[in-house]
Coordinates of C-alpha atoms in Angstrom, one line a residue:
Chain A
M610 CA -27.9 7.6 -45.5
A611 CA -24.2 8.0 -46.0
K612 CA -24.4 10.0 -43.3
L613 CA -26.0 7.9 -41.2
S614 CA -23.1 5.3 -42.4
D615 CA -19.9 7.0 -41.8
S616 CA -21.2 8.4 -38.3
G617 CA -22.3 4.9 -37.7
N618 CA -18.5 4.0 -38.0
L619 CA -17.0 6.7 -36.7
H620 CA -18.8 5.1 -33.4
Q621 CA -17.7 1.6 -34.7
H622 CA -14.0 3.3 -34.5
I623 CA -14.4 4.8 -31.6
S624 CA -15.5 1.8 -29.6
K625 CA -13.1 -0.5 -31.2
Q626 CA -10.2 1.4 -30.1
Y627 CA -12.0 2.1 -26.5
D628 CA -12.3 -1.4 -26.7
H629 CA -8.0 -1.6 -27.5
E630 CA -7.4 0.4 -24.7
L631 CA -9.0 -1.5 -21.9
L632 CA -7.6 -4.1 -23.6
D633 CA -4.1 -2.8 -23.9
I634 CA -4.4 -1.3 -20.2
R635 CA -5.0 -5.3 -19.2
S636 CA -1.8 -6.5 -21.3
R637 CA 0.4 -4.0 -19.6
V638 CA -0.8 -5.0 -15.6
L639 CA 0.6 -8.5 -17.0
A640 CA 3.5 -6.8 -18.1
L641 CA 4.0 -5.4 -15.1
G642 CA 3.4 -8.0 -13.2
G643 CA 6.0 -9.9 -15.6
L644 CA 9.2 -7.7 -14.7
V645 CA 8.3 -7.6 -10.8
E646 CA 8.5 -11.6 -10.6
E647 CA 11.9 -11.3 -12.1
Q648 CA 12.6 -9.4 -9.9
I649 CA 11.8 -11.2 -7.4
E650 CA 13.5 -13.6 -8.8
S651 CA 16.1 -12.1 -8.8
A652 CA 16.4 -10.4 -6.0
V653 CA 16.3 -14.5 -4.1
R654 CA 18.6 -15.6 -6.4
A655 CA 21.4 -12.4 -5.4
L656 CA 20.5 -13.6 -1.8
V657 CA 21.5 -17.6 -2.3
E658 CA 23.9 -17.0 -4.9
G659 CA 25.7 -14.2 -2.7
D660 CA 25.9 -12.1 -6.6
V661 CA 25.9 -8.8 -5.2
E662 CA 26.3 -7.5 -8.9
L663 CA 23.3 -9.1 -9.4
A664 CA 21.6 -7.6 -6.5
Y665 CA 22.7 -4.0 -7.2
R666 CA 21.4 -4.6 -10.7
V667 CA 17.6 -5.9 -8.8
I668 CA 18.0 -2.2 -7.2
E669 CA 18.7 -0.4 -10.7
D670 CA 15.7 -1.5 -12.1
D671 CA 13.0 -1.3 -9.6
G672 CA 12.9 2.3 -11.7
K673 CA 11.7 0.4 -14.3
V674 CA 8.7 -1.2 -12.7
N675 CA 8.5 2.5 -11.3
S676 CA 8.3 4.4 -14.6
M677 CA 5.6 1.2 -16.3
E678 CA 3.5 2.1 -13.1
V679 CA 3.2 5.6 -13.9
S680 CA 2.5 5.4 -17.7
I681 CA 0.0 2.7 -16.6
D682 CA -1.7 5.3 -13.9
E683 CA -1.6 8.1 -16.7
E684 CA -3.5 5.1 -19.0
C685 CA -5.6 4.3 -16.6
T686 CA -6.8 8.7 -15.6
Q687 CA -6.8 9.2 -19.8
I688 CA -9.8 6.3 -20.0
L689 CA -11.5 8.0 -17.1
A690 CA -11.1 11.6 -18.0
L691 CA -12.6 10.4 -22.4
R692 CA -14.3 7.4 -22.1
Q693 CA -15.8 8.2 -18.8
P694 CA -16.1 4.4 -18.6
S695 CA -19.1 3.4 -16.5
A696 CA -20.1 -0.7 -15.0
R697 CA -17.6 -3.3 -15.9
D698 CA -15.6 -1.0 -17.7
L699 CA -15.4 1.7 -14.9
R700 CA -14.4 -1.4 -12.4
L701 CA -11.8 -2.8 -14.6
V702 CA -9.8 1.0 -14.3
V703 CA -10.8 1.3 -10.9
V704 CA -8.8 -2.5 -10.6
V705 CA -5.9 -1.5 -12.3
I706 CA -5.3 1.6 -10.9
K707 CA -5.1 -0.4 -7.6
T708 CA -3.0 -3.4 -9.0
I709 CA -0.5 -1.4 -9.9
I710 CA -0.4 0.1 -6.6
D711 CA 0.4 -3.0 -5.6
L712 CA 3.0 -4.3 -8.0
E713 CA 4.9 -1.3 -7.6
R714 CA 4.8 -1.8 -3.5
I715 CA 5.6 -5.5 -4.5
G716 CA 8.6 -4.3 -6.8
D717 CA 9.7 -2.3 -3.4
E718 CA 10.5 -5.3 -1.2
A719 CA 12.2 -7.2 -3.4
K720 CA 14.2 -4.0 -3.7
R721 CA 14.7 -4.5 0.1
I722 CA 15.5 -7.8 -0.2
A723 CA 18.7 -7.3 -3.0
R724 CA 19.7 -4.7 -0.3
H725 CA 20.2 -7.2 2.4
A726 CA 21.1 -10.0 -0.3
I727 CA 24.1 -7.2 0.3
D728 CA 24.4 -6.7 3.3
L729 CA 24.6 -10.8 3.8
T730 CA 27.4 -10.8 2.0
Q731 CA 29.5 -9.1 5.1
H732 CA 28.4 -11.8 7.6
P733 CA 26.9 -14.4 5.3
A734 CA 24.0 -16.9 6.6
S735 CA 23.6 -20.5 7.1
D736 CA 22.5 -23.1 4.8
K737 CA 19.9 -23.9 6.7
Q738 CA 18.5 -20.1 6.6
L739 CA 19.2 -19.8 3.3
I740 CA 17.0 -22.9 1.9
E741 CA 14.5 -22.4 4.6
L742 CA 14.1 -18.7 2.4
E743 CA 14.1 -20.0 -0.6
Q744 CA 11.4 -22.3 0.4
L745 CA 9.4 -19.4 1.3
A746 CA 10.2 -17.2 -1.9
A747 CA 8.7 -20.0 -3.5
H748 CA 6.0 -20.3 -2.3
V749 CA 5.7 -16.6 -2.3
R750 CA 5.9 -16.6 -5.8
V751 CA 3.5 -19.3 -6.8
L752 CA 0.7 -16.8 -4.8
L753 CA 2.1 -13.7 -6.8
H754 CA 2.2 -16.0 -10.3
D755 CA -1.8 -17.3 -9.6
A756 CA -2.5 -14.0 -8.6
L757 CA -1.5 -12.7 -11.7
D758 CA -2.8 -15.5 -13.7
A759 CA -6.3 -15.0 -11.7
F760 CA -6.2 -11.0 -13.2
S761 CA -5.3 -12.2 -16.3
R762 CA -8.5 -14.3 -16.3
M763 CA -10.6 -12.3 -13.7
D764 CA -11.3 -16.0 -12.5
V765 CA -13.3 -15.3 -8.8
D766 CA -12.2 -19.3 -7.7
S767 CA -8.1 -18.4 -8.9
A768 CA -8.4 -15.7 -6.6
L769 CA -9.7 -17.0 -3.6
K770 CA -7.4 -19.8 -4.0
V771 CA -4.4 -17.6 -3.6
V772 CA -5.9 -15.8 -0.9
Q773 CA -6.3 -19.7 1.0
D774 CA -3.4 -20.2 0.1
D775 CA -1.4 -17.3 1.9
K776 CA -2.5 -18.6 4.9
Q777 CA 0.6 -21.2 4.4
V778 CA 2.9 -18.4 3.5
D779 CA 2.0 -17.0 6.9
Q780 CA 2.7 -20.1 8.7
E781 CA 6.2 -20.3 6.7
Y782 CA 6.9 -16.5 8.0
E783 CA 6.4 -16.9 11.8
S784 CA 7.8 -20.3 11.8
I785 CA 11.0 -18.2 10.3
M786 CA 11.1 -16.0 12.5
R787 CA 10.1 -18.2 15.8
Q788 CA 13.5 -19.6 14.7
Q789 CA 15.6 -16.6 14.1
I790 CA 14.9 -15.2 17.7
S791 CA 15.5 -18.4 19.3
H792 CA 18.9 -18.2 17.1
I793 CA 19.5 -15.0 18.4
M794 CA 19.3 -15.8 21.8
E795 CA 21.5 -18.6 21.7
D796 CA 23.9 -16.6 19.8
P797 CA 23.7 -13.0 20.4
Q798 CA 26.8 -12.6 17.8
S799 CA 24.6 -13.6 14.9
T800 CA 21.7 -11.5 15.3
P801 CA 22.8 -8.8 12.5
V802 CA 22.5 -12.5 10.2
S803 CA 19.3 -13.3 11.7
L804 CA 17.6 -9.9 11.6
D805 CA 18.4 -9.7 8.0
I806 CA 16.7 -12.9 7.2
M807 CA 13.9 -11.6 9.4
W808 CA 13.2 -8.7 7.3
I809 CA 13.8 -10.7 4.1
S810 CA 10.6 -12.9 5.6
R811 CA 8.8 -10.3 6.3
S812 CA 9.4 -8.5 2.9
L813 CA 8.4 -11.8 1.3
E814 CA 5.2 -12.0 3.6
R815 CA 3.9 -9.0 2.5
I816 CA 4.4 -10.1 -1.3
G817 CA 2.2 -12.7 -0.5
D818 CA -0.9 -9.9 1.2
R819 CA -0.2 -8.0 -1.4
S820 CA -0.9 -10.6 -4.0
C821 CA -3.7 -11.2 -1.9
N822 CA -5.0 -7.8 -2.7
I823 CA -4.8 -8.1 -6.0
C824 CA -6.9 -11.5 -5.9
E825 CA -9.6 -9.2 -3.7
Y826 CA -10.0 -6.5 -7.0
V827 CA -10.3 -9.6 -9.4
I828 CA -13.3 -10.9 -7.3
Y829 CA -14.5 -7.5 -7.6
Y830 CA -14.5 -6.7 -10.2
A831 CA -16.0 -10.1 -11.6
K832 CA -18.7 -9.8 -9.5
G833 CA -18.9 -5.9 -8.1
K834 CA -18.4 -7.0 -4.2
N835 CA -15.6 -5.7 -2.1
I836 CA -14.4 -8.9 0.2
R837 CA -11.5 -6.4 1.6
H838 CA -12.1 -6.8 5.4
I839 CA -14.2 -10.1 5.4
S840 CA -13.4 -13.5 5.8
I841 CA -12.3 -16.0 3.6
E842 CA -15.5 -18.5 4.3
Q843 CA -17.4 -15.3 4.9
V844 CA -16.8 -14.2 0.7
E845 CA -17.0 -18.4 -0.1
K846 CA -20.5 -18.5 1.8
D847 CA -21.4 -15.4 0.1
L848 CA -20.3 -16.1 -3.1
S849 CA -21.9 -19.7 -3.1
F850 CA -25.4 -18.0 -2.6
E851 CA -25.5 -16.3 -5.8
Chain B
M1314 CA -39.9 30.1 -21.3
A1315 CA -40.7 28.4 -18.4
K1316 CA -39.4 25.0 -19.6
L1317 CA -36.0 26.2 -20.3
S1318 CA -35.6 27.7 -16.9
D1319 CA -37.2 24.5 -15.1
S1320 CA -34.1 23.3 -17.3
G1321 CA -31.7 25.4 -16.2
N1322 CA -33.1 24.7 -12.5
L1323 CA -32.7 21.4 -13.0
H1324 CA -29.5 21.8 -14.3
Q1325 CA -28.3 23.7 -11.3
H1326 CA -29.4 21.7 -9.2
I1327 CA -27.6 18.4 -10.1
S1328 CA -24.6 20.4 -10.5
K1329 CA -25.2 21.5 -6.6
Q1330 CA -25.5 17.9 -5.7
Y1331 CA -22.1 16.7 -7.9
D1332 CA -19.9 19.7 -6.1
H1333 CA -21.5 18.6 -2.6
E1334 CA -20.7 15.2 -2.9
L1335 CA -17.0 16.5 -4.0
L1336 CA -16.9 18.3 -1.0
D1337 CA -18.8 15.3 0.9
I1338 CA -16.0 13.0 -0.1
R1339 CA -12.6 15.7 0.5
S1340 CA -14.6 15.8 4.7
R1341 CA -14.9 12.0 4.4
V1342 CA -11.2 11.4 4.1
L1343 CA -10.4 14.0 6.9
A1344 CA -12.4 12.5 8.8
L1345 CA -11.1 8.9 8.3
G1346 CA -8.0 10.7 9.0
G1347 CA -8.8 12.2 12.0
L1348 CA -9.6 8.7 13.2
V1349 CA -6.7 7.0 11.9
E1350 CA -5.2 9.6 14.0
E1351 CA -7.0 8.5 16.9
Q1352 CA -6.2 4.6 16.1
I1353 CA -2.2 5.5 16.3
E1354 CA -2.6 7.8 19.5
S1355 CA -4.4 5.3 21.6
A1356 CA -2.0 2.5 20.3
V1357 CA 1.4 4.7 21.6
R1358 CA -0.8 5.6 24.9
A1359 CA -1.7 1.8 24.9
L1360 CA 2.1 0.8 24.9
V1361 CA 3.9 3.7 26.8
E1362 CA 1.0 3.1 29.8
G1363 CA 0.5 -0.6 29.5
D1364 CA -2.8 -0.6 28.9
V1365 CA -4.1 -3.8 27.7
E1366 CA -7.8 -2.5 27.2
L1367 CA -7.3 0.1 25.4
A1368 CA -4.7 -2.1 23.3
Y1369 CA -7.3 -4.4 22.4
R1370 CA -10.1 -1.3 21.7
V1371 CA -7.3 -0.2 19.1
I1372 CA -7.7 -3.6 17.1
E1373 CA -11.5 -3.5 17.5
D1374 CA -11.7 -0.3 16.1
D1375 CA -9.9 -0.9 13.2
G1376 CA -13.2 -2.2 12.1
K1377 CA -14.5 1.3 12.1
V1378 CA -11.5 2.2 10.1
N1379 CA -11.9 -0.7 7.4
S1380 CA -15.6 -0.1 6.6
M1381 CA -15.4 3.7 6.3
E1382 CA -12.5 3.1 3.2
V1383 CA -14.7 0.8 2.0
S1384 CA -17.6 3.8 2.1
I1385 CA -15.4 6.3 1.3
D1386 CA -14.2 3.6 -2.4
E1387 CA -18.1 3.2 -3.0
E1388 CA -19.2 6.7 -3.1
C1389 CA -15.8 7.7 -5.2
T1390 CA -17.4 4.7 -7.7
Q1391 CA -20.2 5.7 -7.6
I1392 CA -19.1 9.6 -8.9
L1393 CA -17.7 8.2 -11.6
A1394 CA -19.9 6.2 -13.0
L1395 CA -22.7 8.7 -12.2
R1396 CA -20.7 12.3 -12.8
Q1397 CA -18.5 11.5 -15.5
P1398 CA -15.8 13.4 -13.7
S1399 CA -13.1 15.0 -15.6
A1400 CA -10.4 17.7 -15.5
R1401 CA -9.7 18.7 -11.4
D1402 CA -12.5 16.2 -10.3
L1403 CA -11.5 13.3 -11.5
R1404 CA -8.3 13.8 -10.4
L1405 CA -9.7 14.9 -6.9
V1406 CA -11.6 11.3 -7.1
V1407 CA -8.8 9.2 -7.8
V1408 CA -6.5 11.3 -4.9
V1409 CA -9.3 10.2 -2.9
I1410 CA -9.7 6.4 -4.2
K1411 CA -5.7 6.8 -3.4
T1412 CA -5.7 8.4 0.0
I1413 CA -8.2 6.6 1.4
I1414 CA -6.4 2.9 0.8
D1415 CA -2.6 4.5 2.7
L1416 CA -5.2 5.4 5.5
E1417 CA -6.6 2.5 6.0
R1418 CA -2.8 0.5 6.2
I1419 CA -1.6 3.1 8.7
G1420 CA -5.1 1.9 10.3
D1421 CA -3.4 -1.1 10.4
E1422 CA -0.1 -0.4 12.2
A1423 CA -2.3 1.2 14.5
K1424 CA -3.6 -2.1 14.9
R1425 CA -0.2 -3.8 14.8
I1426 CA 1.5 -1.4 17.2
A1427 CA -1.4 -2.0 19.7
R1428 CA -0.2 -6.1 18.8
H1429 CA 3.4 -5.2 20.1
A1430 CA 1.9 -3.2 23.1
I1431 CA 0.1 -6.3 24.2
D1432 CA 3.1 -8.0 23.8
L1433 CA 5.4 -5.8 25.5
T1434 CA 2.8 -5.8 28.8
Q1435 CA 4.4 -9.9 29.4
H1436 CA 8.1 -8.8 29.0
P1437 CA 8.3 -4.9 29.3
A1438 CA 10.3 -2.6 27.5
S1439 CA 12.9 0.6 29.4
D1440 CA 11.9 3.9 30.1
K1441 CA 14.7 4.4 27.2
Q1442 CA 12.9 2.4 25.0
L1443 CA 9.1 3.7 25.7
I1444 CA 11.1 7.2 25.4
E1445 CA 12.2 7.1 21.9
L1446 CA 9.7 5.5 20.9
E1447 CA 7.1 8.2 22.2
Q1448 CA 9.2 10.3 20.5
L1449 CA 9.1 8.5 17.1
A1450 CA 5.0 8.2 17.3
A1451 CA 5.0 12.1 17.8
H1452 CA 7.4 13.0 15.3
V1453 CA 5.1 10.5 12.9
R1454 CA 2.2 12.1 13.7
V1455 CA 2.8 15.5 13.3
L1456 CA 4.3 14.3 9.6
L1457 CA 0.7 12.3 9.0
H1458 CA -1.7 15.7 11.0
D1459 CA 0.3 17.9 7.9
A1460 CA -0.4 15.0 5.5
L1461 CA -4.3 15.9 6.2
D1462 CA -3.8 19.1 6.6
A1463 CA -2.5 19.4 3.2
F1464 CA -4.7 17.0 1.6
S1465 CA -7.7 20.0 3.8
R1466 CA -6.6 22.7 1.8
M1467 CA -4.6 20.5 -1.5
D1468 CA -1.1 22.8 -0.5
V1469 CA 1.8 21.8 -2.7
D1470 CA 4.0 23.7 -0.2
S1471 CA 2.9 22.2 3.2
A1472 CA 2.9 18.7 1.0
L1473 CA 6.7 19.0 0.1
K1474 CA 7.6 20.0 3.4
V1475 CA 6.2 16.6 4.9
V1476 CA 8.3 14.7 2.6
Q1477 CA 11.1 17.1 3.4
D1478 CA 10.2 16.3 7.5
D1479 CA 10.4 12.4 6.3
K1480 CA 13.8 12.8 6.3
Q1481 CA 14.4 13.2 9.6
V1482 CA 12.0 10.4 10.8
D1483 CA 13.9 8.0 8.8
Q1484 CA 17.0 9.3 10.8
E1485 CA 15.4 8.7 14.2
Y1486 CA 14.2 5.3 13.0
E1487 CA 17.8 4.0 11.9
S1488 CA 19.4 5.0 15.2
I1489 CA 16.5 3.9 17.3
M1490 CA 16.9 0.2 14.9
R1491 CA 20.8 0.3 15.6
Q1492 CA 21.0 0.4 19.3
Q1493 CA 18.1 -2.3 19.1
I1494 CA 21.1 -4.5 17.7
S1495 CA 23.5 -3.4 20.2
H1496 CA 21.5 -4.2 22.3
I1497 CA 20.6 -7.2 21.7
M1498 CA 24.3 -8.4 21.2
E1499 CA 25.0 -6.9 24.5
D1500 CA 22.0 -9.0 26.2
P1501 CA 20.5 -11.9 24.5
Q1502 CA 17.4 -11.9 27.0
S1503 CA 16.6 -8.5 25.6
T1504 CA 15.7 -9.6 22.3
P1505 CA 12.3 -10.3 22.1
V1506 CA 11.6 -7.0 23.9
S1507 CA 13.6 -5.4 21.2
L1508 CA 12.3 -6.7 18.7
D1509 CA 8.8 -5.6 20.1
I1510 CA 10.2 -1.9 19.6
M1511 CA 12.1 -2.5 16.0
W1512 CA 8.8 -4.0 14.9
I1513 CA 7.0 -0.6 16.6
S1514 CA 9.7 1.4 15.0
R1515 CA 9.0 0.1 11.6
S1516 CA 5.2 0.8 11.9
L1517 CA 5.9 3.6 12.8
E1518 CA 8.4 4.8 10.0
R1519 CA 5.9 3.0 7.6
I1520 CA 2.8 5.6 9.1
G1521 CA 5.6 8.5 8.1
D1522 CA 6.1 6.7 4.4
R1523 CA 2.9 6.5 3.6
S1524 CA 1.7 10.6 5.0
C1525 CA 4.6 11.2 2.4
N1526 CA 2.1 9.3 -0.2
I1527 CA -0.8 11.2 0.4
C1528 CA 1.4 14.4 0.0
E1529 CA 2.7 13.1 -3.5
Y1530 CA -1.3 13.0 -4.1
V1531 CA -1.7 16.1 -2.9
I1532 CA 0.9 17.6 -5.4
Y1533 CA -0.4 15.4 -8.0
Y1534 CA -4.2 16.9 -7.5
A1535 CA -3.1 20.7 -7.9
K1536 CA -0.4 20.6 -10.2
G1537 CA -1.3 17.4 -12.5
K1538 CA 2.2 15.9 -11.9
N1539 CA 2.6 12.5 -10.5
I1540 CA 6.0 13.2 -8.6
R1541 CA 6.1 9.6 -7.5
H1542 CA 9.9 8.4 -7.4
I1543 CA 10.8 11.3 -8.2
S1544 CA 13.5 13.2 -5.4
I1545 CA 12.6 16.1 -3.5
E1546 CA 15.0 18.4 -5.1
Q1547 CA 14.0 17.5 -7.8
V1548 CA 10.2 18.0 -7.7
E1549 CA 11.0 21.5 -5.9
K1550 CA 13.2 22.6 -9.2
D1551 CA 10.6 21.5 -11.2
L1552 CA 7.7 23.5 -9.3
S1553 CA 9.8 26.2 -9.2
F1554 CA 9.8 27.0 -13.2
E1555 CA 6.5 26.4 -13.8

């Protein structure tokens, strides 16, 4: 009897530890997400305020993003090797492995924005250009924040909303691009500035896309369905029939 | 005896099937890689020859790339769930999951190039611009081909060479970008053409980066070491001490 109970305890202990590990990778993804959000915020502030020192700090801090990603990735491989998760737990680990790749690449975009912020101190952008970038950045930051929120609750509805909202961001991005092209054609001397604005907008638009990727993983986790490459209308229709 | 031998056979049978599955995902990655290579080749040919029909075919065929990726991804999750691989086999599955994401995104870049090829039929690029793009594309295609070759043989030295060669591609890319900026400033009317050239170059440069990602996964598979975010010089030094 004593032996059985011991083995029961051991089993319970291992199972608790395993639950703890799964919780841990989830909360570490959110910590990485928080860091990446800060990086975007700082990069945009460096840009708007022409703060070169802050821009350099963003570039330097990208190392922190990278090492967090590597460390979570290693923890995931450890869990796969030692715990051999199945079903929902397995989907969680796979989703975490993919999500952190996107978060790390969002970090790279923040670094790119910081570099362009440094460039722009050489040939400042107009107030109008900065305001438009700030607006686009604010919307993209909401997308990422909502994507991380959908991840933290593994909530399909919030995830779908992000994918839907990204369309608005795409439109704002297209509008900035069109304006910069006319700007260049009217005043060729403004080319370097306008190109910096275009590259920054592009980085912001990519952050929106990657936030959508994270939401697709959330839906895959919750529903066991891979919705990548399917239109949002089709996905909503499919899910409503369940 | 008979029973033992049966179970032995069964075990051997399952193990053979498992080996077959691991071989299968590897060869399917190479098939996906081959398709993506064709997509790039066609997109660049559509661009150089102004072949709108071919460009539309590239855009349409991106669906094939997407469904291959989803299908390999599902097979990987199945293997993780049913075979619970460990050590090298586990690393292989994780590497495949990551590699196909990069291949699918390379496919997206081919689609972007095809879209710009269609744009460029409205305002044709100069021969010089096309020749430079063709050269950059040729080098990038070699990078991707070598990365897939490194993957097929899981060969660290070839993988390191790709990461090294990508620096040359980055330089060519920078040079095209600089030329287009002066081009725009000299002749603002050329802005739409020059911007298309810049976006295409950017897509090609990103394909080079993603080929490097694949090589990093190959090194992780072979050495069990995550070399992302480490300089190539440091990696070569670390590996030579083994």
